[in-house]
Every structure is written in C-alpha cells, then in structure tokens.
mmCIF file with all atom_site columns, C-alpha atoms in Angstrom:
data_model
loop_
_atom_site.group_PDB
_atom_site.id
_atom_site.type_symbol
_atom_site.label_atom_id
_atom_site.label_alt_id
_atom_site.label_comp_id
_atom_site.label_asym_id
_atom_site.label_entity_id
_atom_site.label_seq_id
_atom_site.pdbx_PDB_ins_code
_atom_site.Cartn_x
_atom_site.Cartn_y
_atom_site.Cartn_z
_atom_site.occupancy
_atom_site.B_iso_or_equiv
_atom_site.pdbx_formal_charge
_atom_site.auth_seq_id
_atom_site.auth_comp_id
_atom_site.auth_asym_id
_atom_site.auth_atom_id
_atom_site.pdbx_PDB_model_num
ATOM 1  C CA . UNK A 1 1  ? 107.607 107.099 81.800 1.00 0.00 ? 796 UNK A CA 1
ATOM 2  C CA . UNK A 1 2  ? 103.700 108.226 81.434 1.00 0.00 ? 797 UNK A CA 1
ATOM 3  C CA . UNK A 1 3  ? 102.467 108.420 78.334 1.00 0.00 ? 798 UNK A CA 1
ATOM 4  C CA . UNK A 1 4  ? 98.817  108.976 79.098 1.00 0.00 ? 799 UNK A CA 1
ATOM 5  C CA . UNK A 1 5  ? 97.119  112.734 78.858 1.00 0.00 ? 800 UNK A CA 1
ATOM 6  C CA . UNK A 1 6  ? 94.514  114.118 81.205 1.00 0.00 ? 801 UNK A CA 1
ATOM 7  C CA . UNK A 1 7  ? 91.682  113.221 79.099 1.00 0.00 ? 802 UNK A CA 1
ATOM 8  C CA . UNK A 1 8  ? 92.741  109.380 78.492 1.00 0.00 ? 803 UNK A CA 1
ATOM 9  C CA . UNK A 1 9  ? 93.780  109.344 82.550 1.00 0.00 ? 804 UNK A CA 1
ATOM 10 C CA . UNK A 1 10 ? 90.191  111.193 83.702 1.00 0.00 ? 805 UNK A CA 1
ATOM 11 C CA . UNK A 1 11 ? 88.364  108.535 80.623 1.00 0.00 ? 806 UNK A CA 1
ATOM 12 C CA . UNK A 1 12 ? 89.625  104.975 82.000 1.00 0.00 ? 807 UNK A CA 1
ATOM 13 C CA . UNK A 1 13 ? 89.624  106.270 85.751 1.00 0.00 ? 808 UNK A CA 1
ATOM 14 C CA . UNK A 1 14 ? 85.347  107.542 84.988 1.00 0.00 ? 809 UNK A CA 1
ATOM 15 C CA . UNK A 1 15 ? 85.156  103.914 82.660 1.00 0.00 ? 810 UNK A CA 1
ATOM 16 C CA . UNK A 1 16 ? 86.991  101.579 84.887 1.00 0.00 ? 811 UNK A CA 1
ATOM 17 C CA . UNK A 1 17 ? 85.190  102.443 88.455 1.00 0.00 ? 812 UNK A CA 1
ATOM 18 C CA . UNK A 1 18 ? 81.870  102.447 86.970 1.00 0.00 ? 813 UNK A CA 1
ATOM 19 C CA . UNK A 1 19 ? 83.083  98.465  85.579 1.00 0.00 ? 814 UNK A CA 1
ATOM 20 C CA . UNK A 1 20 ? 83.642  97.881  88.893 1.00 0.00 ? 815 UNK A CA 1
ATOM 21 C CA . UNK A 1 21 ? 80.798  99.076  90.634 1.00 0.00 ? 816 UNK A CA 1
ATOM 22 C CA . UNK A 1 22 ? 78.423  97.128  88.384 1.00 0.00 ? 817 UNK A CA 1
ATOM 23 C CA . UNK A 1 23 ? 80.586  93.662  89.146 1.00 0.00 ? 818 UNK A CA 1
ATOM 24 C CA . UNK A 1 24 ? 79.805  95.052  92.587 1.00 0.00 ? 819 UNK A CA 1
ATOM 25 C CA . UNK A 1 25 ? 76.006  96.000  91.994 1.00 0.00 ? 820 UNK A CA 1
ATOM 26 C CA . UNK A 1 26 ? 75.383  93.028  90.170 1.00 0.00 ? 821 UNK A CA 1
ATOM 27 C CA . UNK A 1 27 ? 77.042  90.569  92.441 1.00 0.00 ? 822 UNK A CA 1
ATOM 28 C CA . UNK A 1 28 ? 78.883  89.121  89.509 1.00 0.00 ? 823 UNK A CA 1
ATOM 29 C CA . UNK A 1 29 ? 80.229  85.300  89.595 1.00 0.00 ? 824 UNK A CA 1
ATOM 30 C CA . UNK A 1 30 ? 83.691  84.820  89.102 1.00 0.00 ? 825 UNK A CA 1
ATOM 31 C CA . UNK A 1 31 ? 83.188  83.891  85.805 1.00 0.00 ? 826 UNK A CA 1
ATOM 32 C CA . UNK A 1 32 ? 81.843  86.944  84.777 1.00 0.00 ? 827 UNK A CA 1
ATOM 33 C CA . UNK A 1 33 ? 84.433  88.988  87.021 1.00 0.00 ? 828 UNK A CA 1
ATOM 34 C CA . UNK A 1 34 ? 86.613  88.440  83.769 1.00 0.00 ? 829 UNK A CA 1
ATOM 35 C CA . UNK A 1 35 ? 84.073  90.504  82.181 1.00 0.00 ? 830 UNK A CA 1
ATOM 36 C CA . UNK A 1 36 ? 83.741  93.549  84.402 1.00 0.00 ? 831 UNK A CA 1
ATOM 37 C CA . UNK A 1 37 ? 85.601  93.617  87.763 1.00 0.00 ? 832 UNK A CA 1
ATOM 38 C CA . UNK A 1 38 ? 89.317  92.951  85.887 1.00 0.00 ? 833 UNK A CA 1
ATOM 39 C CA . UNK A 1 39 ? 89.341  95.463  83.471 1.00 0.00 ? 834 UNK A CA 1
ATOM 40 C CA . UNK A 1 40 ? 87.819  97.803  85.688 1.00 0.00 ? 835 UNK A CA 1
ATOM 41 C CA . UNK A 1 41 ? 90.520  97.267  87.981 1.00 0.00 ? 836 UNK A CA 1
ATOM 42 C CA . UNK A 1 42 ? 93.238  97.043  84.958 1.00 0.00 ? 837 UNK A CA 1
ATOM 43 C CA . UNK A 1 43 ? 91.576  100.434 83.996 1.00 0.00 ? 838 UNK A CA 1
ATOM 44 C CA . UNK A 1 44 ? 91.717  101.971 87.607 1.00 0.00 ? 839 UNK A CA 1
ATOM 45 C CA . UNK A 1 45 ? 95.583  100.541 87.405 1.00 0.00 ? 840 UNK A CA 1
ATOM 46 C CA . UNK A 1 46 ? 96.603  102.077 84.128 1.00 0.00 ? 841 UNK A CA 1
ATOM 47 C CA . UNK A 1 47 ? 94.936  105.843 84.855 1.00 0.00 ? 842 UNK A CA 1
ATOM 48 C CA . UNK A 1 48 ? 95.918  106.278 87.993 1.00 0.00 ? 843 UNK A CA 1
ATOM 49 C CA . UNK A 1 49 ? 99.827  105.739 87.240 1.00 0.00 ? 844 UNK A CA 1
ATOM 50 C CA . UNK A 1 50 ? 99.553  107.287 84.200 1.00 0.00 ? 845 UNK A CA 1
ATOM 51 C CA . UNK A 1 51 ? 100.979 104.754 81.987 1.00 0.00 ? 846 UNK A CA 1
ATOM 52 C CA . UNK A 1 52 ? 99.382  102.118 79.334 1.00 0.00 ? 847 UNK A CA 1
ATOM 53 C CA . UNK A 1 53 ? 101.796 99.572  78.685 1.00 0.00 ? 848 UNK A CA 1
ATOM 54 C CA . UNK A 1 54 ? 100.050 98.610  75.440 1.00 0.00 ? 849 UNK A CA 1
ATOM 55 C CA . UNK A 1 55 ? 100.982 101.860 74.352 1.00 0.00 ? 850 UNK A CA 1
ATOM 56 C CA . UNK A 1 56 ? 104.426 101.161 74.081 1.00 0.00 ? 851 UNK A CA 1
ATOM 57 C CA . UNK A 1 57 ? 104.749 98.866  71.072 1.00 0.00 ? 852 UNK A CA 1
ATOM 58 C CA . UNK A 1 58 ? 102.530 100.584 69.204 1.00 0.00 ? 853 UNK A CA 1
ATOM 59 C CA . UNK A 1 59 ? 104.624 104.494 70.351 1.00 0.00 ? 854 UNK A CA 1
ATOM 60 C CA . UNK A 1 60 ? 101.446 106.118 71.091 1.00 0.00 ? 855 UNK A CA 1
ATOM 61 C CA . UNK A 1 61 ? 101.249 108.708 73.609 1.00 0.00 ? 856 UNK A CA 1
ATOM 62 C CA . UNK A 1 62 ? 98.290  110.994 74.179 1.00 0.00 ? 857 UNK A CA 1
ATOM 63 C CA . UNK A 1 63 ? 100.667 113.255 76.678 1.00 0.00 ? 858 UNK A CA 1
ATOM 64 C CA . UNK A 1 64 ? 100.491 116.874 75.754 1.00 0.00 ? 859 UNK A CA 1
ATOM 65 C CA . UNK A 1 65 ? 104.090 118.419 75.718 1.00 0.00 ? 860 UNK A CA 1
ATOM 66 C CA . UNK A 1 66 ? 103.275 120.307 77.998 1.00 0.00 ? 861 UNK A CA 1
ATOM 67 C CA . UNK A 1 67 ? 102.615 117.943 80.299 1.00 0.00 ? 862 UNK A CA 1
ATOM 68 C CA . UNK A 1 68 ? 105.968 116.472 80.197 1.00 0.00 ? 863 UNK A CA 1
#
C-alpha cells in the first residue's frame, strides 16, 4: 500500500542521498553515522518503495488519486 506522492518520493530520495554522501564525504565515525548515514539510508528506503510507515498511524497520505 504506497501512500507517498511524487513530490514526497522525488524530496526524501534528493534529501536522503545527499545525507549519505556527506557521511561518505566526511568520513563520519560510527557515532555520528546515527546522525547522517541512517536516515539517509531510512530516507533512500522509504522513497524508493513508496511507503512511510509513520504515515500510517497518523492516516496521512500525500498520494494524488490519480496516482492510485
């Protein structure tokens, strides 16, 4: 069930891969990996399958109709 919209997909997929190429840039620790690399990849993760899970319990969807 997707319940993410071009926009949010093309937003975390743009936001997440430039998270994780500055972890990569910056040759983070694993400490700060928490900070950058995860929810880069989480962000990656959730745009590319179209689906937030977070979403859910809170019944937000920003899927067009049309898209459905």
């Amino acid at each position: 069930m997707k319940n993410m919209g071009k926009t949010d997909r093309t937003l975390r997929l743009a936001a997440g891969t430039i998270l994780i190429v500055l972890a990569v840039i910056l040759q983070v620790s694993a400490r700060q990996l928490w900070w950058l690399g995860i929810p880069g990849l989480l962000m990656v993760f959730t745009g590319s399958i179209a689906f937030c899970p977070l979403y859910v319990p809170l019944k937000i969807s920003t899927r067009d109709k049309q898209e459905e």
